[in-house]
Amino acid sequence: MKPPTLSVLYLIHLTSLLLILAESTQPPFSCDTSDPRTKSYLFCKTTLPITQRAQDLVSRLTLDEKLSQLVNSASPIPRLGIPAYQWWSEALHGVAYSLRVTQGIRFNGTIQSATSFPQVILTAACFDAHLWYRIAQAIYYCFQAVGIEARAIYNAGQATGMTFWAPNINIYRDPRWGRGQETPGEDPLGDSFEGGKLGQHLQASACCKHFTAYDLDNWKGVKRYVFNAKVSLQDLADTYQPPFQSCIQQGKASGIMCAYNRVNGVPNSAADYNLLSKTARGQWGFNGYITSDCDAVAIIHEDQGYGKLPEDAVADVLKAGMDVNCGTYLKKYTKSAVEKRKLPVSEIDRALHNLFSVRMRLGLFDGNPVTQPYGTIGSDKVLIGPNANSAKTLVGNYAGPPCKPVTPLQGLQSYVKDTRFHQGCNGIAKGADHVVLVMGLDQTQESEDHDRVDLLLPPKQQKLISSIARVAKNPVILVLLSGGPVDISFAKNDQRIGSILWTGYPGEAGGRALAEIIFGDHNPGGRLPVTWYPQSYVNVPMTDMRMRPEPSSSYPGRTYRFYQGPKAFEFGYGLSYSNYTYEILPRSNPNRYMPFSEMGAEACEKMKYTVKVRVKNHGEMAGKHPMLLFVRQPKMVNGRPVKQLVAFQSVNLNAGERAEVEFELRPCEHLSSAKKDGSMVIEEGSYLLSIEDKESEIQVVK
């Protein structure tokens, strides 16, 4: 419905992005068939295995040529017909652009924009396994949407690289973290992407970051560059590492980025003992390239003091298994590290083999891209609209220039023409039929290298909300734009505030989506992917990496899995225009399992079974409803979580419709917990499966 005489007051402050225009060029590639030299190069023969092709290429390089390839801005090798390559491009929630000229994507030719998806934290709130799969395909693995746009940009000659340093799969451990908006939330399952199974060829390359235990940027003078994250083996095993293991084993990511920080005293980029070679490549079977974060290798020597000499830092990271340095340190000091016998050339060759293998999987050594599988993807595959400035409050960080952004103001005006904008005025509010307050945070308050120090709205906003609510004719609608949690208890308890909508940073279509919800054309169904803590949580030092509570010192723990304390809103909380009821259907066979330590992979596979839940929509509107299945044990002892999300799905139900939804329970994974030494076990006893207020018991016995 579109009431013709309704007037709406809309309050928000908008800022704009900048576009830079230039000319495009021919897409760069190697092994041009018009060059007679390529016939003698084994690395150009597409019928050979990539391992053999990469080995041939590396064997032809001089030491100086090898060193030029160990940095993100890899130099051309003209004598072999190899163009320059830029490893650094961004695609956190759409192909991104930056004013940094070093990045591999440019919006300076026929393609000047790309689809801006919602910031990741908001997409996570859908808890839709199928949507996550499509997003994983679109953004990270098969790249069916973003990857197509990225390949179109490359084909248009506006890219010098097809490796994208996304997704960010770090756990959103602390609500003050400025980059929490980039992640899927605080649950290891939610952070575990399962993209399509990739084969030999890549449309674009994904890089899971930041490995590992990274979730502090700049808090009260403590900076990520030197921060030493003291993490227990127990917390590594069941919180910090699972997203990366999943990204490698299920998502088949072809890149990993190491974090700046140290873990228990050792820089991530140099952490051979439990991270790069032994864990990622050895235990998890990673087959791709590993990059440092930008200037992280220099930081190991210059800031952390871990490497006494620059050559020590270079030797440490390459021996640990890193392949490419975002920065110039490897280009400057690797040769002297070899000359001083700190580093064998074989470690350089190993790194180059990984790097060129990924470039070959991208088809960049297969000749003219026009003749390749992705060579026909053109600018018509990019969702281009009229050039327009976009509000930073819509897109969050690491955003590209959106195709056709719709601000909240424009979205509301599409329903009610008499929608007026003002940054804040009681007088206007008195005259409006309804007031929509669009408040929250922006990138000046939460972003990379900028953590928050409190969990409140800016003081002037809180005062404005309360004063407008007092004078408005009807209960006001409060819309919050933010990546991280905000303690809005004052608004939650104010009867004059009729509804609260958290919109994250909703991307280019956010304004239209918001208007459809407010005017009842869309039934909302999101759930919070993070706990919203009270302001008092800021008394917990952000530098404390412990996940589990310690009552003796009043340490409350972190995330819904371990936190014991008051909450503004719980993980998984969310309202809809419909009410739903649930019934966990009985199982035909008893569920009895042996302890995890006595099971092998084959036995674990046989023990999987299906949990069926009946759900009904009791509302008057159709809705897409997220269903979250948890498991818990009656007592929280031995470091067990309070509860653990084991599966989620979204179901579309018409008004009054009922459906049965199936969840797969994998006991070896879902019922196991980490011991203090980091080993995973299933303990005997009772477990409770729960969905909303319904529970079903299962038993684990020998």
mmCIF file of N, CA, C and O in Angstrom, residues 391-447:
data_model
loop_
_atom_site.group_PDB
_atom_site.id
_atom_site.type_symbol
_atom_site.label_atom_id
_atom_site.label_comp_id
_atom_site.label_asym_id
_atom_site.label_seq_id
_atom_site.Cartn_x
_atom_site.Cartn_y
_atom_site.Cartn_z
ATOM 1 N N ALA A 391 26.218 6.853 -0.603
ATOM 2 C CA ALA A 391 26.472 7.117 0.809
ATOM 3 C C ALA A 391 27.379 6.049 1.386
ATOM 4 O O ALA A 391 27.132 4.868 1.237
ATOM 5 N N LYS A 392 28.429 6.477 2.062
ATOM 6 C CA LYS A 392 29.305 5.521 2.723
ATOM 7 C C LYS A 392 28.565 4.758 3.806
ATOM 8 O O LYS A 392 28.938 3.640 4.162
ATOM 9 N N THR A 393 27.510 5.341 4.310
ATOM 10 C CA THR A 393 26.736 4.654 5.341
ATOM 11 C C THR A 393 25.982 3.460 4.777
ATOM 12 O O THR A 393 25.477 2.638 5.539
ATOM 13 N N LEU A 394 25.893 3.334 3.471
ATOM 14 C CA LEU A 394 25.234 2.193 2.866
ATOM 15 C C LEU A 394 26.189 1.035 2.622
ATOM 16 O O LEU A 394 25.815 -0.127 2.753
ATOM 17 N N VAL A 395 27.428 1.317 2.234
ATOM 18 C CA VAL A 395 28.271 0.265 1.679
ATOM 19 C C VAL A 395 29.322 -0.276 2.624
ATOM 20 O O VAL A 395 29.872 -1.342 2.391
ATOM 21 N N GLY A 396 29.662 0.409 3.703
ATOM 22 C CA GLY A 396 30.701 -0.092 4.583
ATOM 23 C C GLY A 396 32.075 0.041 3.950
ATOM 24 O O GLY A 396 32.271 0.707 2.934
ATOM 25 N N ASN A 397 33.060 -0.642 4.558
ATOM 26 C CA ASN A 397 34.417 -0.525 4.028
ATOM 27 C C ASN A 397 34.676 -1.546 2.931
ATOM 28 O O ASN A 397 33.889 -2.447 2.679
ATOM 29 N N TYR A 398 35.798 -1.378 2.248
ATOM 30 C CA TYR A 398 36.190 -2.216 1.119
ATOM 31 C C TYR A 398 35.070 -2.328 0.087
ATOM 32 O O TYR A 398 34.690 -3.413 -0.342
ATOM 33 N N ALA A 399 34.534 -1.195 -0.304
ATOM 34 C CA ALA A 399 33.435 -1.180 -1.266
ATOM 35 C C ALA A 399 33.906 -0.627 -2.603
ATOM 36 O O ALA A 399 34.800 0.214 -2.666
ATOM 37 N N GLY A 400 33.302 -1.092 -3.664
ATOM 38 C CA GLY A 400 33.536 -0.530 -4.975
ATOM 39 C C GLY A 400 32.487 0.515 -5.288
ATOM 40 O O GLY A 400 31.535 0.712 -4.528
ATOM 41 N N PRO A 401 32.639 1.215 -6.429
ATOM 42 C CA PRO A 401 31.605 2.172 -6.829
ATOM 43 C C PRO A 401 30.353 1.426 -7.263
ATOM 44 O O PRO A 401 30.385 0.669 -8.226
ATOM 45 N N PRO A 402 29.231 1.563 -6.550
ATOM 46 C CA PRO A 402 28.034 0.775 -6.861
ATOM 47 C C PRO A 402 27.397 1.208 -8.169
ATOM 48 O O PRO A 402 27.566 2.335 -8.630
ATOM 49 N N CYS A 403 26.638 0.275 -8.742
ATOM 50 C CA CYS A 403 26.030 0.539 -10.044
ATOM 51 C C CYS A 403 24.899 1.564 -9.952
ATOM 52 O O CYS A 403 24.882 2.550 -10.671
ATOM 53 N N LYS A 404 23.945 1.297 -9.079
ATOM 54 C CA LYS A 404 22.782 2.174 -8.977
ATOM 55 C C LYS A 404 22.318 2.202 -7.535
ATOM 56 O O LYS A 404 21.376 1.514 -7.152
ATOM 57 N N PRO A 405 22.980 2.992 -6.699
ATOM 58 C CA PRO A 405 22.635 2.993 -5.275
ATOM 59 C C PRO A 405 21.287 3.639 -4.998
ATOM 60 O O PRO A 405 20.897 4.601 -5.652
ATOM 61 N N VAL A 406 20.582 3.090 -4.029
ATOM 62 C CA VAL A 406 19.314 3.662 -3.569
ATOM 63 C C VAL A 406 19.458 3.960 -2.083
ATOM 64 O O VAL A 406 19.584 3.045 -1.277
ATOM 65 N N THR A 407 19.478 5.230 -1.722
ATOM 66 C CA THR A 407 19.605 5.606 -0.317
ATOM 67 C C THR A 407 18.288 5.367 0.409
ATOM 68 O O THR A 407 17.229 5.238 -0.228
ATOM 69 N N PRO A 408 18.301 5.316 1.735
ATOM 70 C CA PRO A 408 17.037 5.198 2.466
ATOM 71 C C PRO A 408 16.046 6.303 2.111
ATOM 72 O O PRO A 408 14.842 6.052 2.012
ATOM 73 N N LEU A 409 16.535 7.514 1.906
ATOM 74 C CA LEU A 409 15.648 8.618 1.524
ATOM 75 C C LEU A 409 14.963 8.334 0.194
ATOM 76 O O LEU A 409 13.752 8.483 0.052
ATOM 77 N N GLN A 410 15.723 7.889 -0.785
ATOM 78 C CA GLN A 410 15.142 7.586 -2.090
ATOM 79 C C GLN A 410 14.162 6.425 -2.004
ATOM 80 O O GLN A 410 13.129 6.415 -2.685
ATOM 81 N N GLY A 411 14.497 5.428 -1.177
ATOM 82 C CA GLY A 411 13.589 4.299 -1.017
ATOM 83 C C GLY A 411 12.257 4.713 -0.438
ATOM 84 O O GLY A 411 11.191 4.300 -0.914
ATOM 85 N N LEU A 412 12.274 5.567 0.597
ATOM 86 C CA LEU A 412 11.031 6.040 1.202
ATOM 87 C C LEU A 412 10.252 6.934 0.244
ATOM 88 O O LEU A 412 9.023 6.894 0.188
ATOM 89 N N GLN A 413 10.967 7.740 -0.533
ATOM 90 C CA GLN A 413 10.294 8.631 -1.480
ATOM 91 C C GLN A 413 9.601 7.860 -2.595
ATOM 92 O O GLN A 413 8.659 8.359 -3.206
ATOM 93 N N SER A 414 10.050 6.634 -2.855
ATOM 94 C CA SER A 414 9.367 5.826 -3.870
ATOM 95 C C SER A 414 7.980 5.395 -3.402
ATOM 96 O O SER A 414 7.131 5.032 -4.207
ATOM 97 N N TYR A 415 7.744 5.426 -2.082
ATOM 98 C CA TYR A 415 6.429 5.108 -1.518
ATOM 99 C C TYR A 415 5.634 6.371 -1.188
ATOM 100 O O TYR A 415 4.430 6.423 -1.403
ATOM 101 N N VAL A 416 6.322 7.353 -0.619
ATOM 102 C CA VAL A 416 5.652 8.582 -0.188
ATOM 103 C C VAL A 416 6.435 9.777 -0.742
ATOM 104 O O VAL A 416 7.561 10.036 -0.332
ATOM 105 N N LYS A 417 5.827 10.481 -1.679
ATOM 106 C CA LYS A 417 6.535 11.596 -2.307
ATOM 107 C C LYS A 417 6.853 12.703 -1.303
ATOM 108 O O LYS A 417 7.897 13.353 -1.377
ATOM 109 N N ASP A 418 5.942 12.903 -0.377
ATOM 110 C CA ASP A 418 6.159 13.960 0.612
ATOM 111 C C ASP A 418 6.998 13.424 1.780
ATOM 112 O O ASP A 418 6.578 13.389 2.923
ATOM 113 N N THR A 419 8.193 12.970 1.441
ATOM 114 C CA THR A 419 9.163 12.526 2.448
ATOM 115 C C THR A 419 10.252 13.580 2.528
ATOM 116 O O THR A 419 10.946 13.837 1.549
ATOM 117 N N ARG A 420 10.367 14.184 3.676
ATOM 118 C CA ARG A 420 11.310 15.299 3.830
ATOM 119 C C ARG A 420 12.530 14.876 4.630
ATOM 120 O O ARG A 420 12.425 14.066 5.559
ATOM 121 N N PHE A 421 13.662 15.420 4.261
ATOM 122 C CA PHE A 421 14.935 15.089 4.904
ATOM 123 C C PHE A 421 15.387 16.234 5.793
ATOM 124 O O PHE A 421 15.316 17.401 5.410
ATOM 125 N N HIS A 422 15.835 15.871 6.997
ATOM 126 C CA HIS A 422 16.448 16.873 7.861
ATOM 127 C C HIS A 422 17.415 16.170 8.791
ATOM 128 O O HIS A 422 17.167 15.045 9.237
ATOM 129 N N GLN A 423 18.520 16.832 9.106
ATOM 130 C CA GLN A 423 19.519 16.206 9.960
ATOM 131 C C GLN A 423 19.093 16.163 11.419
ATOM 132 O O GLN A 423 19.714 15.480 12.221
ATOM 133 N N GLY A 424 18.033 16.848 11.773
ATOM 134 C CA GLY A 424 17.556 16.762 13.144
ATOM 135 C C GLY A 424 16.821 18.017 13.563
ATOM 136 O O GLY A 424 17.432 19.077 13.694
ATOM 137 N N CYS A 425 15.489 17.911 13.748
ATOM 138 C CA CYS A 425 14.711 19.099 14.107
ATOM 139 C C CYS A 425 13.402 18.671 14.763
ATOM 140 O O CYS A 425 12.596 17.973 14.145
ATOM 141 N N ASN A 426 13.195 19.072 16.018
ATOM 142 C CA ASN A 426 11.965 18.719 16.728
ATOM 143 C C ASN A 426 10.724 19.321 16.081
ATOM 144 O O ASN A 426 9.666 18.709 16.022
ATOM 145 N N GLY A 427 10.871 20.551 15.581
ATOM 146 C CA GLY A 427 9.719 21.238 15.008
ATOM 147 C C GLY A 427 9.146 20.509 13.825
ATOM 148 O O GLY A 427 7.933 20.336 13.697
ATOM 149 N N ILE A 428 9.975 20.086 12.925
ATOM 150 C CA ILE A 428 9.509 19.330 11.763
ATOM 151 C C ILE A 428 8.891 18.017 12.209
ATOM 152 O O ILE A 428 7.896 17.532 11.646
ATOM 153 N N ALA A 429 9.503 17.370 13.220
ATOM 154 C CA ALA A 429 8.993 16.086 13.693
ATOM 155 C C ALA A 429 7.560 16.205 14.182
ATOM 156 O O ALA A 429 6.738 15.306 13.984
ATOM 157 N N LYS A 430 7.198 17.337 14.816
ATOM 158 C CA LYS A 430 5.845 17.531 15.321
ATOM 159 C C LYS A 430 4.824 17.556 14.197
ATOM 160 O O LYS A 430 3.679 17.142 14.377
ATOM 161 N N GLY A 431 5.238 18.016 13.016
ATOM 162 C CA GLY A 431 4.289 18.153 11.920
ATOM 163 C C GLY A 431 4.168 16.934 11.041
ATOM 164 O O GLY A 431 3.270 16.863 10.201
ATOM 165 N N ALA A 432 5.046 15.961 11.190
ATOM 166 C CA ALA A 432 5.023 14.779 10.325
ATOM 167 C C ALA A 432 4.076 13.728 10.860
ATOM 168 O O ALA A 432 3.889 13.585 12.072
ATOM 169 N N ASP A 433 3.438 12.989 9.937
ATOM 170 C CA ASP A 433 2.569 11.896 10.356
ATOM 171 C C ASP A 433 3.382 10.770 10.985
ATOM 172 O O ASP A 433 2.979 10.180 11.986
ATOM 173 N N HIS A 434 4.506 10.448 10.380
ATOM 174 C CA HIS A 434 5.373 9.387 10.883
ATOM 175 C C HIS A 434 6.826 9.825 10.736
ATOM 176 O O HIS A 434 7.184 10.542 9.801
ATOM 177 N N VAL A 435 7.645 9.389 11.651
ATOM 178 C CA VAL A 435 9.057 9.766 11.651
ATOM 179 C C VAL A 435 9.912 8.511 11.562
ATOM 180 O O VAL A 435 9.717 7.550 12.308
ATOM 181 N N VAL A 436 10.843 8.532 10.623
ATOM 182 C CA VAL A 436 11.845 7.473 10.488
ATOM 183 C C VAL A 436 13.190 8.073 10.864
ATOM 184 O O VAL A 436 13.677 8.992 10.192
ATOM 185 N N LEU A 437 13.772 7.590 11.928
ATOM 186 C CA LEU A 437 15.079 8.066 12.387
ATOM 187 C C LEU A 437 16.148 7.103 11.893
ATOM 188 O O LEU A 437 16.161 5.927 12.266
ATOM 189 N N VAL A 438 17.027 7.570 11.027
ATOM 190 C CA VAL A 438 18.109 6.739 10.500
ATOM 191 C C VAL A 438 19.397 7.175 11.177
ATOM 192 O O VAL A 438 19.964 8.212 10.856
ATOM 193 N N MET A 439 19.837 6.391 12.114
ATOM 194 C CA MET A 439 20.971 6.737 12.956
ATOM 195 C C MET A 439 22.033 5.641 12.856
ATOM 196 O O MET A 439 21.948 4.747 12.040
ATOM 197 N N GLY A 440 23.041 5.732 13.718
ATOM 198 C CA GLY A 440 24.032 4.664 13.763
ATOM 199 C C GLY A 440 25.451 5.159 13.632
ATOM 200 O O GLY A 440 25.790 6.292 14.005
ATOM 201 N N LEU A 441 26.295 4.306 13.063
ATOM 202 C CA LEU A 441 27.726 4.555 12.960
ATOM 203 C C LEU A 441 28.126 4.674 11.500
ATOM 204 O O LEU A 441 27.322 4.449 10.593
ATOM 205 N N ASP A 442 29.380 5.041 11.284
ATOM 206 C CA ASP A 442 29.945 5.028 9.940
ATOM 207 C C ASP A 442 31.417 4.668 10.044
ATOM 208 O O ASP A 442 31.918 4.309 11.105
ATOM 209 N N GLN A 443 32.125 4.768 8.915
ATOM 210 C CA GLN A 443 33.505 4.306 8.880
ATOM 211 C C GLN A 443 34.478 5.201 9.643
ATOM 212 O O GLN A 443 35.631 4.820 9.852
ATOM 213 N N THR A 444 34.022 6.358 10.085
ATOM 214 C CA THR A 444 34.881 7.175 10.944
ATOM 215 C C THR A 444 34.873 6.667 12.382
ATOM 216 O O THR A 444 35.725 7.056 13.186
ATOM 217 N N GLN A 445 33.920 5.803 12.693
ATOM 218 C CA GLN A 445 33.796 5.292 14.058
ATOM 219 C C GLN A 445 34.150 3.819 14.191
ATOM 220 O O GLN A 445 34.501 3.355 15.274
ATOM 221 N N GLU A 446 34.040 3.068 13.101
ATOM 222 C CA GLU A 446 34.414 1.646 13.104
ATOM 223 C C GLU A 446 34.932 1.293 11.719
ATOM 224 O O GLU A 446 34.224 1.421 10.725
ATOM 225 N N SER A 447 36.171 0.854 11.667
ATOM 226 C CA SER A 447 36.773 0.523 10.387
ATOM 227 C C SER A 447 38.113 -0.147 10.624
ATOM 228 O O SER A 447 38.540 -0.341 11.770
#
